[in-house]
CSV table of C-alpha atoms and ligand atoms in Angstrom, one decimal:
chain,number,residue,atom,x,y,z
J,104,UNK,CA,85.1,26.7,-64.8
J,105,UNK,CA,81.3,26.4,-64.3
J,106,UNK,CA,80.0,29.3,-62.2
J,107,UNK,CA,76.3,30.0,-61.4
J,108,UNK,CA,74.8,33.2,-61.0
J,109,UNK,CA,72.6,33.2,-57.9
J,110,UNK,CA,72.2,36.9,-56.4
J,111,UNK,CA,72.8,36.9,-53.1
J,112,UNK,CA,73.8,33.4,-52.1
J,113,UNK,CA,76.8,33.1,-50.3
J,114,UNK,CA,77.5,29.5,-49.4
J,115,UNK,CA,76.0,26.3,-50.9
J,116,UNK,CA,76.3,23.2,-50.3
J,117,UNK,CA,74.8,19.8,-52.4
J,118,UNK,CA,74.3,16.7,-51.2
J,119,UNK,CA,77.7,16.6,-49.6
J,120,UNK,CA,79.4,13.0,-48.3
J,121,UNK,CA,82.2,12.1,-46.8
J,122,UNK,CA,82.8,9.2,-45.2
J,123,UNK,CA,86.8,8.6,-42.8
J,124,UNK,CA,88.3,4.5,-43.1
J,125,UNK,CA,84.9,3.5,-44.6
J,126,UNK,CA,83.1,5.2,-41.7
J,127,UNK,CA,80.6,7.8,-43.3
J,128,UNK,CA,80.6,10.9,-40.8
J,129,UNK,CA,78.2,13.2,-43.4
J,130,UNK,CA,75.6,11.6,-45.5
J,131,UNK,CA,74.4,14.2,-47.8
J,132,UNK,CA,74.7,17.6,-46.4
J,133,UNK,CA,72.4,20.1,-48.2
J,134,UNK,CA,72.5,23.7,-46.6
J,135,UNK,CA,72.4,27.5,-48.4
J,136,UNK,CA,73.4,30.4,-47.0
J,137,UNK,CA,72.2,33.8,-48.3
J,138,UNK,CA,75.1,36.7,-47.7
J,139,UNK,CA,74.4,38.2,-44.3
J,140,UNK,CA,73.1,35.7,-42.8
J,141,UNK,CA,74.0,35.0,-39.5
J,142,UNK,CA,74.4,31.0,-38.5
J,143,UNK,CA,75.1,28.5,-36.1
J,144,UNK,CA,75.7,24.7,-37.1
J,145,UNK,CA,75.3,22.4,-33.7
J,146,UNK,CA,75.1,18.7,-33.2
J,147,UNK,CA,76.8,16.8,-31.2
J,148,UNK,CA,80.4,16.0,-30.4
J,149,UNK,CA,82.0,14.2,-33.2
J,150,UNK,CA,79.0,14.5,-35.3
J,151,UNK,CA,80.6,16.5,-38.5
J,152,UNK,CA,80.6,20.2,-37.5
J,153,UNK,CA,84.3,20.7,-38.3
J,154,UNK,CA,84.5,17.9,-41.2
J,155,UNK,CA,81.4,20.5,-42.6
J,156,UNK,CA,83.2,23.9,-41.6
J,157,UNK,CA,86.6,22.6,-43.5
J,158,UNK,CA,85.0,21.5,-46.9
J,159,UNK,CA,83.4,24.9,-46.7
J,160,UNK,CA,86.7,26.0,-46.8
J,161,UNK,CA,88.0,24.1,-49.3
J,162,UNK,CA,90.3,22.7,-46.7
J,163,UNK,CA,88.9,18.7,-47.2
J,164,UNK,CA,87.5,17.8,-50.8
J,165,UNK,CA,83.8,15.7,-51.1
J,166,UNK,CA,83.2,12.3,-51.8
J,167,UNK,CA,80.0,13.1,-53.5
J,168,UNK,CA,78.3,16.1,-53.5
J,169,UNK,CA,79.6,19.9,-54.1
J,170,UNK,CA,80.7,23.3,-52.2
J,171,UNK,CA,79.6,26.1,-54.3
J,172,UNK,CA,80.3,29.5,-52.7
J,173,UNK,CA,80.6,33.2,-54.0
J,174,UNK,CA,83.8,34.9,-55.7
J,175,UNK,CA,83.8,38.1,-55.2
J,176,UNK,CA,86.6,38.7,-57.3
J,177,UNK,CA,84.7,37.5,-60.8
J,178,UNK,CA,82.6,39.9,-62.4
J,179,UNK,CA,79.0,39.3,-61.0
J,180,UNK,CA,80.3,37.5,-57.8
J,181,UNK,CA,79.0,34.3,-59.4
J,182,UNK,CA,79.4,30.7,-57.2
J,183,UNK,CA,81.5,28.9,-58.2
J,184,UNK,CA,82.5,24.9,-56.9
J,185,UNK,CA,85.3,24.9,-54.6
J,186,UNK,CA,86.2,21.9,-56.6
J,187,UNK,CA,87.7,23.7,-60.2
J,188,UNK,CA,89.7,26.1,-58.2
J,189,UNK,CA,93.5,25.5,-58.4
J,190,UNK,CA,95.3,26.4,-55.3
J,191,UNK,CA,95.4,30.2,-56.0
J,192,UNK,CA,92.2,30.6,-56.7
J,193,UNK,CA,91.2,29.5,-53.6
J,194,UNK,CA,94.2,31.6,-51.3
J,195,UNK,CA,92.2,34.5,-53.6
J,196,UNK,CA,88.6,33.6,-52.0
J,197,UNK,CA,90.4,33.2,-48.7
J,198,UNK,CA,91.3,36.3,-48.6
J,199,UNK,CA,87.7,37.3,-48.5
J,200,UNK,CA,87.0,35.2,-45.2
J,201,UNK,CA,88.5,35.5,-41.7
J,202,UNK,CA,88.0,32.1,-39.6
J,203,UNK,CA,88.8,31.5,-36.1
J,204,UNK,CA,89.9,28.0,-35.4
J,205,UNK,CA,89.0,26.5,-32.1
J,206,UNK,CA,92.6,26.7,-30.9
J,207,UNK,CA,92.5,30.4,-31.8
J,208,UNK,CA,96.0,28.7,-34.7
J,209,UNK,CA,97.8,32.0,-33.1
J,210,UNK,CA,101.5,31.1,-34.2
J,211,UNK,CA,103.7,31.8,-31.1
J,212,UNK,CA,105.2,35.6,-31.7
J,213,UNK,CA,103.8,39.3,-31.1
J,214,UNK,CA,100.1,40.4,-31.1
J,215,UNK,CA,101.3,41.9,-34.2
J,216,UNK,CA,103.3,39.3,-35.5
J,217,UNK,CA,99.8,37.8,-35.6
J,218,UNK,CA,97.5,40.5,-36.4
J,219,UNK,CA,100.0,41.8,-39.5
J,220,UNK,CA,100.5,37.6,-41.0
J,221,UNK,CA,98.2,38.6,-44.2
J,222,UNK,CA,98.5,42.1,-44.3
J,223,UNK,CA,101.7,41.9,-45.2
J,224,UNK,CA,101.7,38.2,-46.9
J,225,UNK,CA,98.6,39.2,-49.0
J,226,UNK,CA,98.0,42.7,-49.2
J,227,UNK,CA,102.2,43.8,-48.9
J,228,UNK,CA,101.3,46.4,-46.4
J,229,UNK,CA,103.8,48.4,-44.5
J,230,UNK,CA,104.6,48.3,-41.1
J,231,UNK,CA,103.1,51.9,-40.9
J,232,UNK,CA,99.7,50.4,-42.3
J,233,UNK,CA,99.8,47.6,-40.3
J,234,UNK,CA,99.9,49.3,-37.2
J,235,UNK,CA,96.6,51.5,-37.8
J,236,UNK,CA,94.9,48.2,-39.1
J,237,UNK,CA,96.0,46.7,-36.1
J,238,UNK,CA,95.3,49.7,-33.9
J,239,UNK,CA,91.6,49.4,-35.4
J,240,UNK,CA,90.8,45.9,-35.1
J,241,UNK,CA,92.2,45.6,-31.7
J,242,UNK,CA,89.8,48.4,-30.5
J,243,UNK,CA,87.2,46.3,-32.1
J,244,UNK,CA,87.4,43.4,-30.0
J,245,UNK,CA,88.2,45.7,-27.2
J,246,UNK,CA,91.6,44.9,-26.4
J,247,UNK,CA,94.4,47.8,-25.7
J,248,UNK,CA,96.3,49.1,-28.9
J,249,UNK,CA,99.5,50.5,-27.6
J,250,UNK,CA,102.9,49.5,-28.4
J,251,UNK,CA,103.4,47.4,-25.3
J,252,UNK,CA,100.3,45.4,-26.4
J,253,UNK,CA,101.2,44.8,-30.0
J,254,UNK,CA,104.9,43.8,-28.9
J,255,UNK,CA,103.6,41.6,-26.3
J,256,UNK,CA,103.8,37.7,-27.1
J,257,UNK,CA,100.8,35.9,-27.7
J,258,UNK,CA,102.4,32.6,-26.0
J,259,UNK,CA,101.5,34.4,-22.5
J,260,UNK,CA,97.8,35.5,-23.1
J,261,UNK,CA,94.5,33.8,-21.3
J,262,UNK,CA,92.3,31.7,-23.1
J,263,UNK,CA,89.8,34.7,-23.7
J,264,UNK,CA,92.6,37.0,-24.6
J,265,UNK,CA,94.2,34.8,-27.6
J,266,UNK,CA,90.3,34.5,-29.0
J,267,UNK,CA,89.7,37.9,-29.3
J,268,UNK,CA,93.1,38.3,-30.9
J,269,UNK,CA,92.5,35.0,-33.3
J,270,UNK,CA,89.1,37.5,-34.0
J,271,UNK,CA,91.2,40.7,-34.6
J,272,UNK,CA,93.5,38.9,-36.9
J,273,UNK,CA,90.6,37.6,-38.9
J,274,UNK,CA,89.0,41.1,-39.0
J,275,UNK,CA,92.1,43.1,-39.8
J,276,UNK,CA,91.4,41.5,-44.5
J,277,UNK,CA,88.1,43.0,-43.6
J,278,UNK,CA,86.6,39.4,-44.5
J,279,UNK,CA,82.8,39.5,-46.2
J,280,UNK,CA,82.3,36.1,-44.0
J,281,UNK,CA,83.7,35.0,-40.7
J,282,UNK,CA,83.9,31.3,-39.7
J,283,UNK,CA,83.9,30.7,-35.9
J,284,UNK,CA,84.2,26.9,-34.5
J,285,UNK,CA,83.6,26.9,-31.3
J,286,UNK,CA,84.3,30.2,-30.3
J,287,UNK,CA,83.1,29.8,-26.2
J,288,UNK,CA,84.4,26.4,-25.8
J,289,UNK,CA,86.5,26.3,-22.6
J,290,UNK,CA,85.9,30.2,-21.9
J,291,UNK,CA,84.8,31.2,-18.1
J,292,UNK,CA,81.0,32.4,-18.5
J,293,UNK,CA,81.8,36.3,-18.4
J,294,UNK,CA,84.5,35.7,-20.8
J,295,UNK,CA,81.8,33.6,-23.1
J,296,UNK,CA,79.4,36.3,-22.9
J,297,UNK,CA,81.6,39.0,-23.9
J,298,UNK,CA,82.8,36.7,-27.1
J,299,UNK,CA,79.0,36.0,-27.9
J,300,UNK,CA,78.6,39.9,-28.2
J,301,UNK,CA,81.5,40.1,-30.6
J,302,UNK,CA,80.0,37.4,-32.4
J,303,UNK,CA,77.4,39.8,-33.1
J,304,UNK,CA,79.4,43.0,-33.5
J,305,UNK,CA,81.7,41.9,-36.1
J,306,UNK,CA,78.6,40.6,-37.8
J,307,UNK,CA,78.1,44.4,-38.5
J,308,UNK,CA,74.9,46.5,-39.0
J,309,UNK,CA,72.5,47.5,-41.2
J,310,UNK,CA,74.4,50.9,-42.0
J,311,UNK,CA,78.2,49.1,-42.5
J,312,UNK,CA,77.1,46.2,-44.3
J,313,UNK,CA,76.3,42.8,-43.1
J,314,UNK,CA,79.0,39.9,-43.1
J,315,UNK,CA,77.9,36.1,-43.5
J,316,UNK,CA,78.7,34.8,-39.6
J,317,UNK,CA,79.1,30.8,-39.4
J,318,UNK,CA,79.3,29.8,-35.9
J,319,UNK,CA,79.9,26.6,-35.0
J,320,UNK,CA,78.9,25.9,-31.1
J,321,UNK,CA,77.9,23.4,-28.8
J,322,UNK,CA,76.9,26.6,-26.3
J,323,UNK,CA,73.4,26.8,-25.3
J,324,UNK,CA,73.5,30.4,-24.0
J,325,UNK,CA,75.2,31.6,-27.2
J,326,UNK,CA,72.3,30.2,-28.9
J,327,UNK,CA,69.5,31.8,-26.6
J,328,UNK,CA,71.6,35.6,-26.1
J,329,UNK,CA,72.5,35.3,-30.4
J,330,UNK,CA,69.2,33.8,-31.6
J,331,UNK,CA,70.9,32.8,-34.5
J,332,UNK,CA,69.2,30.6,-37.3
J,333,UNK,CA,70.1,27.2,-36.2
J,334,UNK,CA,71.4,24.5,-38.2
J,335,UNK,CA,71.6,20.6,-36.7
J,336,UNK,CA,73.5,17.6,-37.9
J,337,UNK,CA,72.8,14.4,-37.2
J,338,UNK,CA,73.4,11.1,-38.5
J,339,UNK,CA,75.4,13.2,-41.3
J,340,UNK,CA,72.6,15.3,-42.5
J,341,UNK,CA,70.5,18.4,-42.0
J,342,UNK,CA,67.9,17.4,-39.5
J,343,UNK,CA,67.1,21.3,-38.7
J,344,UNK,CA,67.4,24.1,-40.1
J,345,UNK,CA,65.4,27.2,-38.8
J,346,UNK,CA,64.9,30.2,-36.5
J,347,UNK,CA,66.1,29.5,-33.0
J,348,UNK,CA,62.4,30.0,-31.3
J,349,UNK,CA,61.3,27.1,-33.5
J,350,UNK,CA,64.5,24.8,-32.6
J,351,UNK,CA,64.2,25.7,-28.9
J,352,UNK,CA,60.3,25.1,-29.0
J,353,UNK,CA,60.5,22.2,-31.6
J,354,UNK,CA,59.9,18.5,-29.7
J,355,UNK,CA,61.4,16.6,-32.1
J,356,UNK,CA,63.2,13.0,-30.6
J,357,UNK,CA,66.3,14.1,-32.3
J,358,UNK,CA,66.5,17.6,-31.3
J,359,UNK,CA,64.6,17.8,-27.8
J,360,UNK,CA,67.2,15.9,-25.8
J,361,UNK,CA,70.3,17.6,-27.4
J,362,UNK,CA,68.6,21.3,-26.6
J,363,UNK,CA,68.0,19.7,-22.8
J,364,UNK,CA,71.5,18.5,-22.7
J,365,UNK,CA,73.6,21.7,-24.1
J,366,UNK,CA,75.9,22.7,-21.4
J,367,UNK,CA,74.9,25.6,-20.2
J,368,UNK,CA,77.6,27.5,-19.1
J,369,UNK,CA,76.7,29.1,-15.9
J,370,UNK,CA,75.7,25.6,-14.4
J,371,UNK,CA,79.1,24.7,-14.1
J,372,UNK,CA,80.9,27.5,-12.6
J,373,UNK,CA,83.8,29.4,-13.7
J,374,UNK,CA,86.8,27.8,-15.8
J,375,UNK,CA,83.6,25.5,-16.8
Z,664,LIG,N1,91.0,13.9,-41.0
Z,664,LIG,C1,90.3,12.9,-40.4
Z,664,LIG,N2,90.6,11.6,-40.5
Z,664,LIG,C2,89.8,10.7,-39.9
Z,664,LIG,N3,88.7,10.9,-39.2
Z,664,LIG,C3,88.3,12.2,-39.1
Z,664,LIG,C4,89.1,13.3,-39.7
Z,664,LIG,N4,88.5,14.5,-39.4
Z,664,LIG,C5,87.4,14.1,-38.6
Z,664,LIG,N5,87.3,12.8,-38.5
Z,664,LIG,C6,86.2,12.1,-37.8
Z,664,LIG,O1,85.0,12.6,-38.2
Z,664,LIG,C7,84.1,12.7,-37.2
Z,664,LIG,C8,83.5,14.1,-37.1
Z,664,LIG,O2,84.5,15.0,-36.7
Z,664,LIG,P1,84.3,16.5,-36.4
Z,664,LIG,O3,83.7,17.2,-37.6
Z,664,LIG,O4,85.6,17.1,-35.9
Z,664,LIG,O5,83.2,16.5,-35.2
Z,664,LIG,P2,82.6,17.8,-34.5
Z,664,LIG,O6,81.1,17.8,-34.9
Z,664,LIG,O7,82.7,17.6,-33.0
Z,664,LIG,O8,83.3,19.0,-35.0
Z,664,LIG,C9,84.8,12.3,-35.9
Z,664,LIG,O9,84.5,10.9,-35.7
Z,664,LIG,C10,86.2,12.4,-36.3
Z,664,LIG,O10,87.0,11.5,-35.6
Z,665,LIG,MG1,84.6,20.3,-34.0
């Protein structure tokens, strides 16, 4: 297996193409992520966001081009293309990474049927450990921790209340990156906010260690309360990539009237 050795680099991605039924949807992606960085890939609807997010996860293989991110688990945490892993390789990198799905993928049971899936799957925890895992991360995304809770079924939760448990579960490996597509879609606005803020508290801090956050959003006020560094697609390639001052200030054609038309939540009223 080839493996490079670039300190610090979490995520890269080379000149990556896919095209669907002949129709190319990205056209030479290029994009690097340092570790710690904290992300947000926009574009518009259909334009490759999640075709991007699950190569990245080595859940849809390239036409051309290459995924190279970090293994921790190799001596020097060298990065290594997604490509030459076999299928346990990559359950053993995925077990460094919590993703939330935009339909939250909660599988209908208990809060700690859900919470507990890899913890016992991948790390063979007890039911003792589970708990206090669960306990913690559930406190983390500031949702109630007592028995009721964790025997209550996920089937009957709101919208905002299955995300933050689709966020616990991804915290509770103690992931070194979190994915995140679309994390506000279809939240009310107070609901939205309060995810954004989790966005940035599970991110971490400078005393407990950064994690790598990828968000992808379509949400204008995540992007002005976050300020994330912004990433755009657009006709299947990188046509931003920068701080968000210099997106929202930029007057490109291309980017311009996407940032005028981002929904902006509180426009449309609650349930929006
Ligand atoms: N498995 C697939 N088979 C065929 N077409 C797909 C598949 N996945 C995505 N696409 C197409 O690729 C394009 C980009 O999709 P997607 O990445 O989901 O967009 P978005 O930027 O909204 O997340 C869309 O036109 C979608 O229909
Ligand atoms: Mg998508």
């Amino acid at each position: 297996m080839d493996t490079v050795i670039e300190p610090g680099m979490e995520i890269r991605v080379e000149g990556l193409c896919k095209a669907f039924d002949d129709r190319a949807v990205l056209r030479g992606v290029d994009l690097a992520i340092p570790s710690g960085n904290f992300v947000a890939v926009v574009g518009g609807s259909g334009c490759g966001k999640t075709v991007l997010l699950n190569h990245v996860l080595g859940l849809l293989q390239p036409d051309r081009g290459r995924v190279l991110v970090a293994a921790p688990d190799l001596p020097g945490c060298p990065l290594v293309d997604l490509a030459d892993l076999g299928p346990n390789d990559l359950d053993d990198l995925h077990t460094h990474w919590g993703v939330v799905f935009q339909r939250n993928a909660l599988f209908s049971g208990t809060v700690l049927d859900n919470i507990g899936l890899w913890l016992e799957e991948v790390r063979h925890l007890g039911e003792a450990a589970i708990a206090d895992i669960a306990a913690e991360v559930l406190g983390a995304v500031g949702l109630p921790a007592g028995r009721d809770f964790l025997d209550s079924r996920v089937d009957s939760l709101s919208g905002g209340m299955a995300k933050r448990i689709a966020i616990a579960r991804a915290l509770a490996m103690n992931p070194r990156c979190m994915f995140f597509d679309e994390p506000t879609t279809g939240l009310d606005p107070v609901t939205a906010a309060q995810i954004q803020d989790l966005l940035l508290s599970t991110h971490g801090d400078a005393a407990s260690g950064l994690r790598t956050t990828v968000i992808i959003t379509h949400d204008k006020d995540l992007l002005s309360r976050l300020r994330p560094r912004v990433v755009m697609l657009h006709d299947g390639q990188v046509s931003f990539d920068g701080p968000f001052e210099a997106f929202e200030a930029s007057e490109s054609p291309i980017i311009r009237p996407y940032f005028e038309l981002m929904p902006v939540l509180h426009q449309r009223g609650a349930g929006g």
